């Protein structure tokens, strides 16, 4: 079975909204977090992160990290580098002050 993070995002968000409306704030908070995580995972897959059938990243060293460390992988490449080369490079070790790109929203 393949993980469907977009569907999970929508389900968790809908359920969180219902719980929030009923003043079940702690459980709503938890599901809002799950919805956000599923949405981010779906975006990472859209940007090329390879996953197995359960949705876990194939390359744990590169992709099993916190969001603040993955943003460098979701930037546009410098003009002289192709998107494929940029995404598959080891950008985590580069000095991003010299990189002229922008974060995709």
PDB file of N, CA and C in Angstrom:
ATOM      1  N   UNK A   1       0.841  -1.179   0.000  1.00  0.00           N
ATOM      2  CA  UNK A   1       0.000   0.000   0.000  1.00  0.00           C
ATOM      3  C   UNK A   1       0.888   1.244   0.000  1.00  0.00           C
ATOM      4  N   UNK A   2       0.650   2.150  -0.919  1.00  0.00           N
ATOM      5  CA  UNK A   2       1.402   3.397  -0.978  1.00  0.00           C
ATOM      6  C   UNK A   2       0.775   4.438  -0.060  1.00  0.00           C
ATOM      7  N   UNK A   3       1.637   5.179   0.637  1.00  0.00           N
ATOM      8  CA  UNK A   3       1.161   6.241   1.513  1.00  0.00           C
ATOM      9  C   UNK A   3       0.615   7.388   0.670  1.00  0.00           C
ATOM     10  N   UNK A   4      -0.526   7.917   1.048  1.00  0.00           N
ATOM     11  CA  UNK A   4      -1.129   9.051   0.355  1.00  0.00           C
ATOM     12  C   UNK A   4      -1.135  10.227   1.321  1.00  0.00           C
ATOM     13  N   UNK A   5      -0.036  10.991   1.311  1.00  0.00           N
ATOM     14  CA  UNK A   5       0.118  12.067   2.275  1.00  0.00           C
ATOM     15  C   UNK A   5      -0.851  13.220   2.033  1.00  0.00           C
ATOM     16  N   UNK A   6      -1.236  13.454   0.792  1.00  0.00           N
ATOM     17  CA  UNK A   6      -2.189  14.528   0.526  1.00  0.00           C
ATOM     18  C   UNK A   6      -3.556  14.196   1.128  1.00  0.00           C
ATOM     19  N   UNK A   7      -3.995  12.948   0.940  1.00  0.00           N
ATOM     20  CA  UNK A   7      -5.262  12.524   1.536  1.00  0.00           C
ATOM     21  C   UNK A   7      -5.182  12.585   3.061  1.00  0.00           C
ATOM     22  N   UNK A   8      -4.069  12.119   3.620  1.00  0.00           N
ATOM     23  CA  UNK A   8      -3.902  12.157   5.075  1.00  0.00           C
ATOM     24  C   UNK A   8      -3.918  13.598   5.583  1.00  0.00           C
ATOM     25  N   UNK A   9      -3.282  14.502   4.844  1.00  0.00           N
ATOM     26  CA  UNK A   9      -3.291  15.918   5.220  1.00  0.00           C
ATOM     27  C   UNK A   9      -4.729  16.439   5.314  1.00  0.00           C
ATOM     28  N   UNK A  10      -5.523  16.176   4.272  1.00  0.00           N
ATOM     29  CA  UNK A  10      -6.910  16.659   4.261  1.00  0.00           C
ATOM     30  C   UNK A  10      -7.741  16.023   5.378  1.00  0.00           C
ATOM     31  N   UNK A  11      -7.583  14.721   5.608  1.00  0.00           N
ATOM     32  CA  UNK A  11      -8.353  14.047   6.665  1.00  0.00           C
ATOM     33  C   UNK A  11      -8.008  14.605   8.042  1.00  0.00           C
ATOM     34  N   UNK A  12      -6.707  14.745   8.329  1.00  0.00           N
ATOM     35  CA  UNK A  12      -6.293  15.251   9.650  1.00  0.00           C
ATOM     36  C   UNK A  12      -6.747  16.701   9.843  1.00  0.00           C
ATOM     37  N   UNK A  13      -6.661  17.502   8.790  1.00  0.00           N
ATOM     38  CA  UNK A  13      -7.085  18.889   8.894  1.00  0.00           C
ATOM     39  C   UNK A  13      -8.585  18.989   9.157  1.00  0.00           C
ATOM     40  N   UNK A  14      -9.365  18.207   8.435  1.00  0.00           N
ATOM     41  CA  UNK A  14     -10.825  18.213   8.631  1.00  0.00           C
ATOM     42  C   UNK A  14     -11.173  17.765  10.055  1.00  0.00           C
ATOM     43  N   UNK A  15     -10.541  16.687  10.512  1.00  0.00           N
ATOM     44  CA  UNK A  15     -10.822  16.201  11.861  1.00  0.00           C
ATOM     45  C   UNK A  15     -10.371  17.201  12.927  1.00  0.00           C
ATOM     46  N   UNK A  16      -9.230  17.846  12.702  1.00  0.00           N
ATOM     47  CA  UNK A  16      -8.741  18.848  13.645  1.00  0.00           C
ATOM     48  C   UNK A  16      -9.716  20.019  13.731  1.00  0.00           C
ATOM     49  N   UNK A  17     -10.238  20.455  12.583  1.00  0.00           N
ATOM     50  CA  UNK A  17     -11.226  21.543  12.592  1.00  0.00           C
ATOM     51  C   UNK A  17     -12.468  21.158  13.393  1.00  0.00           C
ATOM     52  N   UNK A  18     -12.931  19.911  13.250  1.00  0.00           N
ATOM     53  CA  UNK A  18     -14.103  19.449  14.011  1.00  0.00           C
ATOM     54  C   UNK A  18     -13.812  19.456  15.509  1.00  0.00           C
ATOM     55  N   UNK A  19     -12.642  18.952  15.882  1.00  0.00           N
ATOM     56  CA  UNK A  19     -12.272  18.926  17.300  1.00  0.00           C
ATOM     57  C   UNK A  19     -12.111  20.338  17.850  1.00  0.00           C
ATOM     58  N   UNK A  20     -11.521  21.220  17.065  1.00  0.00           N
ATOM     59  CA  UNK A  20     -11.349  22.607  17.490  1.00  0.00           C
ATOM     60  C   UNK A  20     -12.710  23.261  17.721  1.00  0.00           C
ATOM     61  N   UNK A  21     -13.645  23.034  16.818  1.00  0.00           N
ATOM     62  CA  UNK A  21     -14.994  23.604  16.949  1.00  0.00           C
ATOM     63  C   UNK A  21     -15.704  23.097  18.187  1.00  0.00           C
ATOM     64  N   UNK A  22     -15.374  21.887  18.610  1.00  0.00           N
ATOM     65  CA  UNK A  22     -15.989  21.307  19.805  1.00  0.00           C
ATOM     66  C   UNK A  22     -15.166  21.596  21.068  1.00  0.00           C
ATOM     67  N   UNK A  23     -14.194  22.496  20.953  1.00  0.00           N
ATOM     68  CA  UNK A  23     -13.320  22.899  22.075  1.00  0.00           C
ATOM     69  C   UNK A  23     -12.478  21.764  22.624  1.00  0.00           C
ATOM     70  N   UNK A  24     -12.158  20.785  21.817  1.00  0.00           N
ATOM     71  CA  UNK A  24     -11.219  19.724  22.195  1.00  0.00           C
ATOM     72  C   UNK A  24      -9.842  20.143  21.687  1.00  0.00           C
ATOM     73  N   UNK A  25      -9.289  21.147  22.347  1.00  0.00           N
ATOM     74  CA  UNK A  25      -8.120  21.842  21.823  1.00  0.00           C
ATOM     75  C   UNK A  25      -6.855  21.000  21.787  1.00  0.00           C
ATOM     76  N   UNK A  26      -6.622  20.176  22.799  1.00  0.00           N
ATOM     77  CA  UNK A  26      -5.391  19.385  22.815  1.00  0.00           C
ATOM     78  C   UNK A  26      -5.361  18.396  21.648  1.00  0.00           C
ATOM     79  N   UNK A  27      -6.483  17.713  21.428  1.00  0.00           N
ATOM     80  CA  UNK A  27      -6.528  16.754  20.320  1.00  0.00           C
ATOM     81  C   UNK A  27      -6.523  17.467  18.973  1.00  0.00           C
ATOM     82  N   UNK A  28      -7.180  18.623  18.887  1.00  0.00           N
ATOM     83  CA  UNK A  28      -7.148  19.405  17.653  1.00  0.00           C
ATOM     84  C   UNK A  28      -5.721  19.834  17.347  1.00  0.00           C
ATOM     85  N   UNK A  29      -5.007  20.284  18.364  1.00  0.00           N
ATOM     86  CA  UNK A  29      -3.614  20.708  18.199  1.00  0.00           C
ATOM     87  C   UNK A  29      -2.769  19.571  17.640  1.00  0.00           C
ATOM     88  N   UNK A  30      -2.950  18.385  18.182  1.00  0.00           N
ATOM     89  CA  UNK A  30      -2.196  17.215  17.716  1.00  0.00           C
ATOM     90  C   UNK A  30      -2.487  16.934  16.238  1.00  0.00           C
ATOM     91  N   UNK A  31      -3.759  16.953  15.866  1.00  0.00           N
ATOM     92  CA  UNK A  31      -4.110  16.657  14.476  1.00  0.00           C
ATOM     93  C   UNK A  31      -3.703  17.774  13.518  1.00  0.00           C
ATOM     94  N   UNK A  32      -3.699  19.024  13.977  1.00  0.00           N
ATOM     95  CA  UNK A  32      -3.172  20.095  13.123  1.00  0.00           C
ATOM     96  C   UNK A  32      -1.691  19.839  12.825  1.00  0.00           C
ATOM     97  N   UNK A  33      -0.961  19.381  13.824  1.00  0.00           N
ATOM     98  CA  UNK A  33       0.451  19.045  13.613  1.00  0.00           C
ATOM     99  C   UNK A  33       0.621  17.894  12.644  1.00  0.00           C
ATOM    100  N   UNK A  34      -0.223  16.871  12.774  1.00  0.00           N
ATOM    101  CA  UNK A  34      -0.163  15.736  11.843  1.00  0.00           C
ATOM    102  C   UNK A  34      -0.503  16.190  10.427  1.00  0.00           C
ATOM    103  N   UNK A  35      -1.497  17.068  10.296  1.00  0.00           N
ATOM    104  CA  UNK A  35      -1.876  17.580   8.976  1.00  0.00           C
ATOM    105  C   UNK A  35      -0.711  18.346   8.348  1.00  0.00           C
ATOM    106  N   UNK A  36      -0.056  19.161   9.155  1.00  0.00           N
ATOM    107  CA  UNK A  36       1.093  19.923   8.641  1.00  0.00           C
ATOM    108  C   UNK A  36       2.212  18.986   8.208  1.00  0.00           C
ATOM    109  N   UNK A  37       2.503  17.987   9.015  1.00  0.00           N
ATOM    110  CA  UNK A  37       3.570  17.038   8.676  1.00  0.00           C
ATOM    111  C   UNK A  37       3.243  16.293   7.384  1.00  0.00           C
ATOM    112  N   UNK A  38       2.014  15.846   7.232  1.00  0.00           N
ATOM    113  CA  UNK A  38       1.628  15.137   6.012  1.00  0.00           C
ATOM    114  C   UNK A  38       1.712  16.056   4.797  1.00  0.00           C
ATOM    115  N   UNK A  39       1.319  17.315   4.969  1.00  0.00           N
ATOM    116  CA  UNK A  39       1.421  18.272   3.874  1.00  0.00           C
ATOM    117  C   UNK A  39       2.865  18.510   3.467  1.00  0.00           C
ATOM    118  N   UNK A  40       3.750  18.637   4.456  1.00  0.00           N
ATOM    119  CA  UNK A  40       5.168  18.823   4.149  1.00  0.00           C
ATOM    120  C   UNK A  40       5.755  17.594   3.456  1.00  0.00           C
ATOM    121  N   UNK A  41       5.377  16.420   3.910  1.00  0.00           N
ATOM    122  CA  UNK A  41       5.878  15.200   3.253  1.00  0.00           C
ATOM    123  C   UNK A  41       5.412  15.137   1.806  1.00  0.00           C
ATOM    124  N   UNK A  42       4.175  15.542   1.557  1.00  0.00           N
ATOM    125  CA  UNK A  42       3.675  15.544   0.180  1.00  0.00           C
ATOM    126  C   UNK A  42       4.461  16.524  -0.679  1.00  0.00           C
ATOM    127  N   UNK A  43       4.785  17.685  -0.119  1.00  0.00           N
ATOM    128  CA  UNK A  43       5.602  18.656  -0.851  1.00  0.00           C
ATOM    129  C   UNK A  43       6.995  18.110  -1.126  1.00  0.00           C
ATOM    130  N   UNK A  44       7.587  17.449  -0.145  1.00  0.00           N
ATOM    131  CA  UNK A  44       8.920  16.886  -0.342  1.00  0.00           C
ATOM    132  C   UNK A  44       8.903  15.842  -1.454  1.00  0.00           C
ATOM    133  N   UNK A  45       7.856  15.044  -1.507  1.00  0.00           N
ATOM    134  CA  UNK A  45       7.729  14.055  -2.584  1.00  0.00           C
ATOM    135  C   UNK A  45       7.570  14.765  -3.921  1.00  0.00           C
ATOM    136  N   UNK A  46       6.783  15.848  -3.937  1.00  0.00           N
ATOM    137  CA  UNK A  46       6.595  16.605  -5.177  1.00  0.00           C
ATOM    138  C   UNK A  46       7.911  17.194  -5.672  1.00  0.00           C
ATOM    139  N   UNK A  47       8.819  17.520  -4.755  1.00  0.00           N
ATOM    140  CA  UNK A  47      10.120  18.059  -5.122  1.00  0.00           C
ATOM    141  C   UNK A  47      11.137  16.967  -5.418  1.00  0.00           C
ATOM    142  N   UNK A  48      10.710  15.693  -5.364  1.00  0.00           N
ATOM    143  CA  UNK A  48      11.583  14.616  -5.799  1.00  0.00           C
ATOM    144  C   UNK A  48      12.085  13.664  -4.736  1.00  0.00           C
ATOM    145  N   UNK A  49      11.675  13.812  -3.479  1.00  0.00           N
ATOM    146  CA  UNK A  49      12.127  12.880  -2.460  1.00  0.00           C
ATOM    147  C   UNK A  49      11.592  11.486  -2.780  1.00  0.00           C
ATOM    148  N   UNK A  50      12.464  10.504  -2.839  1.00  0.00           N
ATOM    149  CA  UNK A  50      12.068   9.126  -3.107  1.00  0.00           C
ATOM    150  C   UNK A  50      11.627   8.469  -1.804  1.00  0.00           C
ATOM    151  N   UNK A  51      10.516   7.718  -1.847  1.00  0.00           N
ATOM    152  CA  UNK A  51      10.003   7.035  -0.660  1.00  0.00           C
ATOM    153  C   UNK A  51       9.731   5.571  -0.968  1.00  0.00           C
ATOM    154  N   UNK A  52       9.625   4.783   0.107  1.00  0.00           N
ATOM    155  CA  UNK A  52       9.215   3.390  -0.068  1.00  0.00           C
ATOM    156  C   UNK A  52       7.692   3.312   0.018  1.00  0.00           C
ATOM    157  N   UNK A  53       7.133   2.108   0.009  1.00  0.00           N
ATOM    158  CA  UNK A  53       5.675   1.947   0.007  1.00  0.00           C
ATOM    159  C   UNK A  53       4.992   2.525   1.242  1.00  0.00           C
ATOM    160  N   UNK A  54       5.698   2.593   2.361  1.00  0.00           N
ATOM    161  CA  UNK A  54       5.092   3.130   3.579  1.00  0.00           C
ATOM    162  C   UNK A  54       5.228   4.639   3.675  1.00  0.00           C
ATOM    163  N   UNK A  55       5.926   5.252   2.722  1.00  0.00           N
ATOM    164  CA  UNK A  55       6.111   6.696   2.726  1.00  0.00           C
ATOM    165  C   UNK A  55       7.387   7.152   3.404  1.00  0.00           C
ATOM    166  N   UNK A  56       8.185   6.220   3.914  1.00  0.00           N
ATOM    167  CA  UNK A  56       9.449   6.586   4.548  1.00  0.00           C
ATOM    168  C   UNK A  56      10.466   6.962   3.474  1.00  0.00           C
ATOM    169  N   UNK A  57      11.304   7.963   3.741  1.00  0.00           N
ATOM    170  CA  UNK A  57      12.314   8.356   2.760  1.00  0.00           C
ATOM    171  C   UNK A  57      13.282   7.218   2.456  1.00  0.00           C
ATOM    172  N   UNK A  58      13.609   7.058   1.178  1.00  0.00           N
ATOM    173  CA  UNK A  58      14.591   6.044   0.774  1.00  0.00           C
ATOM    174  C   UNK A  58      15.984   6.435   1.249  1.00  0.00           C
ATOM    175  N   UNK A  59      16.310   7.716   1.187  1.00  0.00           N
ATOM    176  CA  UNK A  59      17.626   8.197   1.591  1.00  0.00           C
ATOM    177  C   UNK A  59      17.490   8.867   2.951  1.00  0.00           C
ATOM    178  N   UNK A  60      17.614   8.083   4.003  1.00  0.00           N
ATOM    179  CA  UNK A  60      17.393   8.619   5.352  1.00  0.00           C
ATOM    180  C   UNK A  60      18.403   9.698   5.726  1.00  0.00           C
ATOM    181  N   UNK A  61      19.644   9.563   5.266  1.00  0.00           N
ATOM    182  CA  UNK A  61      20.661  10.555   5.615  1.00  0.00           C
ATOM    183  C   UNK A  61      20.280  11.934   5.077  1.00  0.00           C
ATOM    184  N   UNK A  62      19.727  11.971   3.882  1.00  0.00           N
ATOM    185  CA  UNK A  62      19.392  13.230   3.232  1.00  0.00           C
ATOM    186  C   UNK A  62      18.002  13.745   3.616  1.00  0.00           C
ATOM    187  N   UNK A  63      17.054  12.851   3.854  1.00  0.00           N
ATOM    188  CA  UNK A  63      15.660  13.257   4.000  1.00  0.00           C
ATOM    189  C   UNK A  63      15.020  12.984   5.353  1.00  0.00           C
ATOM    190  N   UNK A  64      15.659  12.244   6.232  1.00  0.00           N
ATOM    191  CA  UNK A  64      15.081  11.950   7.550  1.00  0.00           C
ATOM    192  C   UNK A  64      15.616  13.002   8.521  1.00  0.00           C
ATOM    193  N   UNK A  65      15.220  14.257   8.288  1.00  0.00           N
ATOM    194  CA  UNK A  65      15.724  15.387   9.058  1.00  0.00           C
ATOM    195  C   UNK A  65      14.575  16.327   9.367  1.00  0.00           C
ATOM    196  N   UNK A  66      14.829  17.264  10.265  1.00  0.00           N
ATOM    197  CA  UNK A  66      13.815  18.246  10.623  1.00  0.00           C
ATOM    198  C   UNK A  66      13.649  19.283   9.515  1.00  0.00           C
ATOM    199  N   UNK A  67      12.497  19.909   9.468  1.00  0.00           N
ATOM    200  CA  UNK A  67      12.133  20.829   8.396  1.00  0.00           C
ATOM    201  C   UNK A  67      13.151  21.951   8.209  1.00  0.00           C
ATOM    202  N   UNK A  68      13.698  22.480   9.308  1.00  0.00           N
ATOM    203  CA  UNK A  68      14.621  23.611   9.162  1.00  0.00           C
ATOM    204  C   UNK A  68      15.906  23.216   8.428  1.00  0.00           C
ATOM    205  N   UNK A  69      16.190  21.917   8.344  1.00  0.00           N
ATOM    206  CA  UNK A  69      17.389  21.458   7.647  1.00  0.00           C
ATOM    207  C   UNK A  69      17.104  21.009   6.223  1.00  0.00           C
ATOM    208  N   UNK A  70      15.842  20.936   5.837  1.00  0.00           N
ATOM    209  CA  UNK A  70      15.506  20.464   4.496  1.00  0.00           C
ATOM    210  C   UNK A  70      15.259  21.612   3.526  1.00  0.00           C
ATOM    211  N   UNK A  71      15.111  22.846   4.015  1.00  0.00           N
ATOM    212  CA  UNK A  71      14.767  23.967   3.127  1.00  0.00           C
ATOM    213  C   UNK A  71      15.770  24.148   2.005  1.00  0.00           C
ATOM    214  N   UNK A  72      17.053  23.878   2.287  1.00  0.00           N
ATOM    215  CA  UNK A  72      18.070  24.053   1.249  1.00  0.00           C
ATOM    216  C   UNK A  72      17.783  23.155   0.050  1.00  0.00           C
ATOM    217  N   UNK A  73      17.106  22.041   0.267  1.00  0.00           N
ATOM    218  CA  UNK A  73      16.768  21.146  -0.842  1.00  0.00           C
ATOM    219  C   UNK A  73      15.565  21.648  -1.619  1.00  0.00           C
ATOM    220  N   UNK A  74      14.845  22.627  -1.103  1.00  0.00           N
ATOM    221  CA  UNK A  74      13.640  23.123  -1.756  1.00  0.00           C
ATOM    222  C   UNK A  74      13.842  24.533  -2.290  1.00  0.00           C
ATOM    223  N   UNK A  75      15.038  24.823  -2.757  1.00  0.00           N
ATOM    224  CA  UNK A  75      15.342  26.127  -3.331  1.00  0.00           C
ATOM    225  C   UNK A  75      15.572  25.990  -4.824  1.00  0.00           C
ATOM    226  N   UNK A  76      15.525  27.097  -5.500  1.00  0.00           N
ATOM    227  CA  UNK A  76      15.845  27.093  -6.923  1.00  0.00           C
ATOM    228  C   UNK A  76      17.360  27.069  -7.096  1.00  0.00           C
ATOM    229  N   UNK A  77      17.843  26.441  -8.153  1.00  0.00           N
ATOM    230  CA  UNK A  77      19.292  26.383  -8.361  1.00  0.00           C
ATOM    231  C   UNK A  77      19.828  27.706  -8.894  1.00  0.00           C
ATOM    232  N   UNK A  78      21.145  27.916  -8.745  1.00  0.00           N
ATOM    233  CA  UNK A  78      21.753  29.064  -9.416  1.00  0.00           C
ATOM    234  C   UNK A  78      21.539  28.926 -10.916  1.00  0.00           C
ATOM    235  N   UNK A  79      21.628  30.006 -11.641  1.00  0.00           N
ATOM    236  CA  UNK A  79      21.325  29.992 -13.062  1.00  0.00           C
ATOM    237  C   UNK A  79      22.192  29.023 -13.861  1.00  0.00           C
ATOM    238  N   UNK A  80      23.420  28.770 -13.422  1.00  0.00           N
ATOM    239  CA  UNK A  80      24.334  27.920 -14.189  1.00  0.00           C
ATOM    240  C   UNK A  80      24.248  26.432 -13.824  1.00  0.00           C
ATOM    241  N   UNK A  81      23.258  26.030 -13.025  1.00  0.00           N
ATOM    242  CA  UNK A  81      23.109  24.635 -12.593  1.00  0.00           C
ATOM    243  C   UNK A  81      21.701  24.159 -12.937  1.00  0.00           C
ATOM    244  N   UNK A  82      21.602  22.954 -13.511  1.00  0.00           N
ATOM    245  CA  UNK A  82      20.272  22.425 -13.836  1.00  0.00           C
ATOM    246  C   UNK A  82      19.546  22.027 -12.549  1.00  0.00           C
ATOM    247  N   UNK A  83      18.234  21.999 -12.624  1.00  0.00           N
ATOM    248  CA  UNK A  83      17.423  21.611 -11.474  1.00  0.00           C
ATOM    249  C   UNK A  83      17.782  20.204 -11.000  1.00  0.00           C
ATOM    250  N   UNK A  84      17.981  19.269 -11.926  1.00  0.00           N
ATOM    251  CA  UNK A  84      18.330  17.891 -11.555  1.00  0.00           C
ATOM    252  C   UNK A  84      19.673  17.843 -10.836  1.00  0.00           C
ATOM    253  N   UNK A  85      20.655  18.545 -11.346  1.00  0.00           N
ATOM    254  CA  UNK A  85      21.973  18.562 -10.698  1.00  0.00           C
ATOM    255  C   UNK A  85      21.878  19.181  -9.314  1.00  0.00           C
ATOM    256  N   UNK A  86      21.127  20.261  -9.205  1.00  0.00           N
ATOM    257  CA  UNK A  86      20.970  20.966  -7.933  1.00  0.00           C
ATOM    258  C   UNK A  86      20.295  20.080  -6.889  1.00  0.00           C
ATOM    259  N   UNK A  87      19.209  19.433  -7.274  1.00  0.00           N
ATOM    260  CA  UNK A  87      18.473  18.629  -6.310  1.00  0.00           C
ATOM    261  C   UNK A  87      19.280  17.425  -5.844  1.00  0.00           C
ATOM    262  N   UNK A  88      20.051  16.816  -6.729  1.00  0.00           N
ATOM    263  CA  UNK A  88      20.795  15.605  -6.391  1.00  0.00           C
ATOM    264  C   UNK A  88      22.178  15.878  -5.821  1.00  0.00           C
ATOM    265  N   UNK A  89      22.562  17.143  -5.709  1.00  0.00           N
ATOM    266  CA  UNK A  89      23.862  17.466  -5.128  1.00  0.00           C
ATOM    267  C   UNK A  89      23.768  17.421  -3.611  1.00  0.00           C
ATOM    268  N   UNK A  90      24.906  17.481  -2.972  1.00  0.00           N
ATOM    269  CA  UNK A  90      24.960  17.439  -1.508  1.00  0.00           C
ATOM    270  C   UNK A  90      24.998  18.868  -0.981  1.00  0.00           C
ATOM    271  N   UNK A  91      23.901  19.622  -1.144  1.00  0.00           N
ATOM    272  CA  UNK A  91      23.836  21.030  -0.788  1.00  0.00           C
ATOM    273  C   UNK A  91      23.938  21.266   0.714  1.00  0.00           C
ATOM    274  N   UNK A  92      23.649  20.248   1.509  1.00  0.00           N
ATOM    275  CA  UNK A  92      23.661  20.438   2.951  1.00  0.00           C
ATOM    276  C   UNK A  92      25.043  20.844   3.463  1.00  0.00           C
ATOM    277  N   UNK A  93      26.103  20.546   2.700  1.00  0.00           N
ATOM    278  CA  UNK A  93      27.453  20.865   3.132  1.00  0.00           C
ATOM    279  C   UNK A  93      27.991  22.136   2.505  1.00  0.00           C
ATOM    280  N   UNK A  94      27.216  22.805   1.656  1.00  0.00           N
ATOM    281  CA  UNK A  94      27.669  24.029   1.008  1.00  0.00           C
ATOM    282  C   UNK A  94      27.350  25.235   1.871  1.00  0.00           C
ATOM    283  N   UNK A  95      28.024  26.323   1.575  1.00  0.00           N
ATOM    284  CA  UNK A  95      27.764  27.580   2.257  1.00  0.00           C
ATOM    285  C   UNK A  95      26.609  28.263   1.535  1.00  0.00           C
ATOM    286  N   UNK A  96      25.412  28.243   2.123  1.00  0.00           N
ATOM    287  CA  UNK A  96      24.253  28.756   1.408  1.00  0.00           C
ATOM    288  C   UNK A  96      24.235  30.275   1.320  1.00  0.00           C
ATOM    289  N   UNK A  97      25.191  30.954   1.936  1.00  0.00           N
ATOM    290  CA  UNK A  97      25.243  32.406   1.771  1.00  0.00           C
ATOM    291  C   UNK A  97      25.630  32.775   0.342  1.00  0.00           C
ATOM    292  N   UNK A  98      26.329  31.887  -0.348  1.00  0.00           N
ATOM    293  CA  UNK A  98      26.758  32.159  -1.709  1.00  0.00           C
ATOM    294  C   UNK A  98      25.741  31.672  -2.734  1.00  0.00           C
ATOM    295  N   UNK A  99      24.662  31.032  -2.307  1.00  0.00           N
ATOM    296  CA  UNK A  99      23.671  30.465  -3.210  1.00  0.00           C
ATOM    297  C   UNK A  99      22.606  31.508  -3.478  1.00  0.00           C
ATOM    298  N   UNK A 100      22.363  31.795  -4.746  1.00  0.00           N
ATOM    299  CA  UNK A 100      21.321  32.737  -5.112  1.00  0.00           C
ATOM    300  C   UNK A 100      20.126  31.940  -5.580  1.00  0.00           C
ATOM    301  N   UNK A 101      19.211  31.665  -4.694  1.00  0.00           N
ATOM    302  CA  UNK A 101      17.997  30.923  -4.996  1.00  0.00           C
ATOM    303  C   UNK A 101      16.884  31.461  -4.121  1.00  0.00           C
ATOM    304  N   UNK A 102      15.746  30.853  -4.248  1.00  0.00           N
ATOM    305  CA  UNK A 102      14.639  31.280  -3.407  1.00  0.00           C
ATOM    306  C   UNK A 102      13.859  30.069  -2.959  1.00  0.00           C
ATOM    307  N   UNK A 103      13.220  30.192  -1.822  1.00  0.00           N
ATOM    308  CA  UNK A 103      12.428  29.100  -1.282  1.00  0.00           C
ATOM    309  C   UNK A 103      11.109  29.030  -2.044  1.00  0.00           C
ATOM    310  N   UNK A 104      10.716  27.827  -2.457  1.00  0.00           N
ATOM    311  CA  UNK A 104       9.409  27.649  -3.088  1.00  0.00           C
ATOM    312  C   UNK A 104       8.338  27.745  -2.028  1.00  0.00           C
ATOM    313  N   UNK A 105       7.252  28.408  -2.342  1.00  0.00           N
ATOM    314  CA  UNK A 105       6.154  28.520  -1.373  1.00  0.00           C
ATOM    315  C   UNK A 105       5.008  27.647  -1.780  1.00  0.00           C
TER     316      UNK A 105
END
